[in-house]
Structure formats: structure tokens, C-alpha cells
C-alpha positions as a Python dict, from the first residue, in 0.01 Angstrom:
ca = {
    (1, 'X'): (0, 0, 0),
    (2, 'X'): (-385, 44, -42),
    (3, 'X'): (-390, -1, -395),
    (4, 'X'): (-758, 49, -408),
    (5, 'X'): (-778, 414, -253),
    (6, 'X'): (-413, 491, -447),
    (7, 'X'): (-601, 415, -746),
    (8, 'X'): (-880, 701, -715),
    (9, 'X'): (-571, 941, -723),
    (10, 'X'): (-476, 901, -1099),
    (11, 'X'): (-780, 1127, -1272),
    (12, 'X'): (-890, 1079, -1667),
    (13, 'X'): (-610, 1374, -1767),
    (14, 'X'): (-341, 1182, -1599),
    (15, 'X'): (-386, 859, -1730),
    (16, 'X'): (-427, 990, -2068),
    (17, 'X'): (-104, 1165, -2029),
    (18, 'X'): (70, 847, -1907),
    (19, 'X'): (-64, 624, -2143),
    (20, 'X'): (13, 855, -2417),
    (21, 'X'): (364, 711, -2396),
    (22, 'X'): (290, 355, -2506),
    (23, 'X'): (279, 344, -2875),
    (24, 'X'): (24, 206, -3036),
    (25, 'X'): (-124, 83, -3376),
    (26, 'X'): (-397, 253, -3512),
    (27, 'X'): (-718, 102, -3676),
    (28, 'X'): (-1080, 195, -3820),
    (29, 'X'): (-1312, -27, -3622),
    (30, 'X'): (-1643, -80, -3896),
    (31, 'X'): (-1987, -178, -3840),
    (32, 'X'): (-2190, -255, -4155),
    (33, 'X'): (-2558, -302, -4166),
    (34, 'X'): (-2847, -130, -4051),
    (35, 'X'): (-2522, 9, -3761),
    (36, 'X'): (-2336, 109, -4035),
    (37, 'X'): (-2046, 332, -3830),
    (38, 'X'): (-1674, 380, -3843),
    (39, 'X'): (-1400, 492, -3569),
    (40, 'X'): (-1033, 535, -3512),
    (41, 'X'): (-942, 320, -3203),
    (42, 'X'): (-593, 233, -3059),
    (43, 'X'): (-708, 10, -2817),
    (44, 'X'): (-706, -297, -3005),
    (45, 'X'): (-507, -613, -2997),
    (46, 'X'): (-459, -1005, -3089),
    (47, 'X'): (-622, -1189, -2818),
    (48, 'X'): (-564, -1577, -2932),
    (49, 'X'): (-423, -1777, -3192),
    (50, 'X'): (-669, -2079, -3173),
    (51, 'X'): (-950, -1978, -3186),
    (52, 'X'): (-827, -1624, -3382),
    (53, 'X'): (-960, -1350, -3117),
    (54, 'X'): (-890, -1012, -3111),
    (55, 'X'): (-1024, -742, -2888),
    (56, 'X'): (-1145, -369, -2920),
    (57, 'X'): (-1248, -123, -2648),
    (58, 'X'): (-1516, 129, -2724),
    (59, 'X'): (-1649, 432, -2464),
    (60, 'X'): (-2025, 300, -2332),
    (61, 'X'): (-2136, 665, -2481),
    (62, 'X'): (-1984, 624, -2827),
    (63, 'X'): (-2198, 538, -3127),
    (64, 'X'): (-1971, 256, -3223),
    (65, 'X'): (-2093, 94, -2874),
    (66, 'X'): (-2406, 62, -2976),
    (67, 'X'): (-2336, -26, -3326),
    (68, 'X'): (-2142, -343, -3237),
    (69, 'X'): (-2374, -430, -2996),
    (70, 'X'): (-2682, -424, -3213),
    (71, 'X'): (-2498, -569, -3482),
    (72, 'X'): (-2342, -854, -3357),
    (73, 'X'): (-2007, -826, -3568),
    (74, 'X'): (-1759, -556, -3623),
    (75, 'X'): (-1430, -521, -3861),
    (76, 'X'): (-1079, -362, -3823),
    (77, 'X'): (-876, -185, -4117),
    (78, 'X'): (-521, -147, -3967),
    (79, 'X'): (-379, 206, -4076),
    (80, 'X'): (-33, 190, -4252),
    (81, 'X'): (178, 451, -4277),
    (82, 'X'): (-9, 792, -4504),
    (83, 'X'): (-375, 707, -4342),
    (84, 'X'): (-349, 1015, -4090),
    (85, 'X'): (-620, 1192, -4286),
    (86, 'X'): (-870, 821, -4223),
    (87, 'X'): (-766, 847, -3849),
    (88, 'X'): (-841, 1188, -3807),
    (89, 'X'): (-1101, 1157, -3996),
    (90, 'X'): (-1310, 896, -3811),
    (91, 'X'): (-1179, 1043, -3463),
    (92, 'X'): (-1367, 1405, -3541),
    (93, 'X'): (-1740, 1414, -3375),
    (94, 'X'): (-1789, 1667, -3613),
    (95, 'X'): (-1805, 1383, -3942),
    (96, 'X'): (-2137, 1323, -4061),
    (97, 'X'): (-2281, 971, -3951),
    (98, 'X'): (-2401, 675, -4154),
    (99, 'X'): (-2278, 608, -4559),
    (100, 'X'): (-2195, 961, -4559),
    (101, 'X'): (-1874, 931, -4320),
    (102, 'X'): (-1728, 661, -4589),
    (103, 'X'): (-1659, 915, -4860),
    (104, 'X'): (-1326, 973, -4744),
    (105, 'X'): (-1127, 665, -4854),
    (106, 'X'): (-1190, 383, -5072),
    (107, 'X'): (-1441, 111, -4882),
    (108, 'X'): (-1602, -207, -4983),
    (109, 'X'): (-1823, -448, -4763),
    (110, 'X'): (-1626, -748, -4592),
    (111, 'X'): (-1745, -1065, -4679),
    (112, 'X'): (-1844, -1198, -4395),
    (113, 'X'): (-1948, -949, -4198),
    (114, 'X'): (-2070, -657, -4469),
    (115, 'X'): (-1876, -390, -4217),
    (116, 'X'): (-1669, -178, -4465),
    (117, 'X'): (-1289, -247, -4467),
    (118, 'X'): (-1062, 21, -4592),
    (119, 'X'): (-949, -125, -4933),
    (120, 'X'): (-576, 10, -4897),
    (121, 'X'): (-511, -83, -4527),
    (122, 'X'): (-197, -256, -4390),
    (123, 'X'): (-451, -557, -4249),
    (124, 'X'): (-798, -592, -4172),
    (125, 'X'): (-1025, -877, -3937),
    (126, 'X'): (-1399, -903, -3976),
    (127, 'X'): (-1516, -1069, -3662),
    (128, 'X'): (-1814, -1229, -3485),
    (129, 'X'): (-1878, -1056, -3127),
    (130, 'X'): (-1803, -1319, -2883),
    (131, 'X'): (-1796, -1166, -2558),
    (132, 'X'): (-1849, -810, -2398),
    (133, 'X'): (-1651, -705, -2097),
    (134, 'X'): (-1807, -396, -1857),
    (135, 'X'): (-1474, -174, -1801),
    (136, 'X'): (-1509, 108, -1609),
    (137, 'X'): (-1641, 350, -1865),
    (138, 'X'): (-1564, 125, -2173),
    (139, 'X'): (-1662, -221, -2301),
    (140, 'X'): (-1427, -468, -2432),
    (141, 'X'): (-1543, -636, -2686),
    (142, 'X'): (-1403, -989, -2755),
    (143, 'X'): (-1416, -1092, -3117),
    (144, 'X'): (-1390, -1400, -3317),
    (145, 'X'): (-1189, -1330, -3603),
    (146, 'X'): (-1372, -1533, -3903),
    (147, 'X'): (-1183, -1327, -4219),
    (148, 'X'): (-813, -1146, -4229),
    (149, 'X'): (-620, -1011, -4479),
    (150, 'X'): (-287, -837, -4506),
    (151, 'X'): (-2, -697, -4695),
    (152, 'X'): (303, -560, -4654),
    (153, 'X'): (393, -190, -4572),
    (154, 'X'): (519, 64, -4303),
    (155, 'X'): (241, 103, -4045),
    (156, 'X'): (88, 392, -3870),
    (157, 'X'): (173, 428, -3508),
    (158, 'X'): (-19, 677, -3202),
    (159, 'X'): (254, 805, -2954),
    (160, 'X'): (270, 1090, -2673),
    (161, 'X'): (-69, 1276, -2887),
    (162, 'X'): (79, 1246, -3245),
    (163, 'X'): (58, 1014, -3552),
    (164, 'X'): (420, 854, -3671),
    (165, 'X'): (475, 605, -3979),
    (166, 'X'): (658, 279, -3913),
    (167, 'X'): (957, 141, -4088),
    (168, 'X'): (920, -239, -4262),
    (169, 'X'): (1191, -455, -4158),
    (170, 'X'): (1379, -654, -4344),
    (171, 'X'): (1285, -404, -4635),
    (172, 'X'): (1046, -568, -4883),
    (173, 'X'): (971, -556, -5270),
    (174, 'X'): (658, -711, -5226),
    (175, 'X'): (379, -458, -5165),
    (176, 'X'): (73, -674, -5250),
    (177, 'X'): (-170, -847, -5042),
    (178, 'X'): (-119, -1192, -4880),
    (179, 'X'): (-508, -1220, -4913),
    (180, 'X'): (-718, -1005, -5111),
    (181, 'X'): (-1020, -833, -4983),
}
């Protein structure tokens, strides 16, 4: 099989369709700075233990592509379960851009990095931009995970076009974070 001329078969509509029926997490992906910008993303994901890696990828037309790139760093909040309104939020081109599209939530500068993390979130990583992969009509941006935080909580998951909460399990009593913002 001609993988190569198989592969022009499967248009944008179809592999959205398929790949609507992986689940995935869902984060806020932050730039602080003169980039300051914020948006939902599912394609995100642990990369390496040693050195701590993670990676995002971002549309070459979005804003957040340029705001990473100029900015050298980014940040992830990881949505937990009762964010759908922060997702949805920072998935609509119709929010305004800049400070502005931080009103919704409660925000405060990483650390490291100044990008804001979303003070409530499940986890968050402020990283150092390590690499950047060309993808087709995305970038993948390799980071260098040089702060993390989380705490414990049902998580927010993206499956087949719709938002669904998580379960903990083993249950836990112990809803505060393992490291504080």
C-alpha cells in the first residue's frame, strides 16, 4: 500500500471526526509578557521525565504561535472538572485579546515564566521553549518544564466534540495543592 498517496485521501473534516474519538485532557496554554495570550489546547502531553519536557501544538496562523515564539516561554493550567466556561472561553475568536481575555477566571503570573496560570487548575507547567517542530499546518513546540504544581481533583476531559468531567480514583479527602502557585 502507497501510504503516501492513501494519505492525501483523509481531508481536515475527516480527521477531525476520527480524532474526535480519542479523549483528551484539556489545558489553557499562557504566554505572559509583552505576548501576553491565552488558549484552550488538547494537544498537549508529557514528553520526558529527565529532563521534564512536555509538548504543545499550536496552528502556524494562531496568535498563540506567535506569542510563544516571540516570547520564548509558555505555561499550561490543566482544566479539572467545572472549567468548561475557561475552555470555551479561550477557544472563542470572538474574546477580546491581551489583559482583557483574563477577566474570566482567577490568574496570577508564574514565577518563572510571568505567563498567567489559572489559580484553581488541576496542574500547571511553566516552561522554557526548547525546540520547535514544522508540522504540517502546526508547530510543536517542545518545552522544558522549569516550574509544576498540582493538586488533586476530577479532571476535565475533550471527547467525540463535547466536554466531560473525570472521576478521582482511589477517592481522596485531600483537595489542596501538592505545590502552591
Amino acid at each position: 500500500m502507497d501510504t503516501a498517496t492513501n494519505a492525501s485521501l483523509v481531508g481536515a473534516a475527516q480527521m477531525r471526526s476520527t480524532m474526535s474519538q480519542f479523549a483528551t485532557g484539556v489545558v489553557v496554554l499562557t504566554v505572559g509578557g509583552d505576548h501576553l495570550h491565552g488558549m484552550t489546547a488538547n494537544a498537549f502531553s508529557s514528553v520526558s521525565l529527565e529532563p521534564p519536557m512536555v509538548l504543545c501544538c499550536v496552528g502556524k496562523n494562531a496568535v498563540m504561535h506567535r506569542a510563544i515564539t516571540g516570547s520564548g516561554h509558555f505555561a499550561a493550567s490543566v482544566l479539572r472538572a467545572g472549567h468548561e466556561t475557561y475552555a470555551r472561553h479561550f477557544a472563542s475568536r470572538d474574546r477580546p485579546l491581551g489583559s482583557a481575555q483574563f477577566a474570566v477566571g482567577d490568574w496570577m503570573p508564574g514565577a518563572l515564566t510571568g505567563a498567567p496560570l489559572l489559580t484553581d487548575s488541576l496542574a500547571w507547567v511553566e516552561c522554557a521553549l526548547a525546540d520547535v517542530y514544522e508540522a504540517g499546518d502546526h508547530s510543536v513546540f517542545l518545552g522544558r518544564v522549569i516550574g509544576s504544581g498540582h493538586r488533586s481533583g476530577a479532571g476535565l476531559l475533550f471527547f467525540d466534540g463535547a466536554f466531560h468531567p473525570t472521576t478521582t480514583w482511589p477517592p481522596s479527602t485531600d483537595a489542596g495543592p501538592t505545590d502552591s502557585i
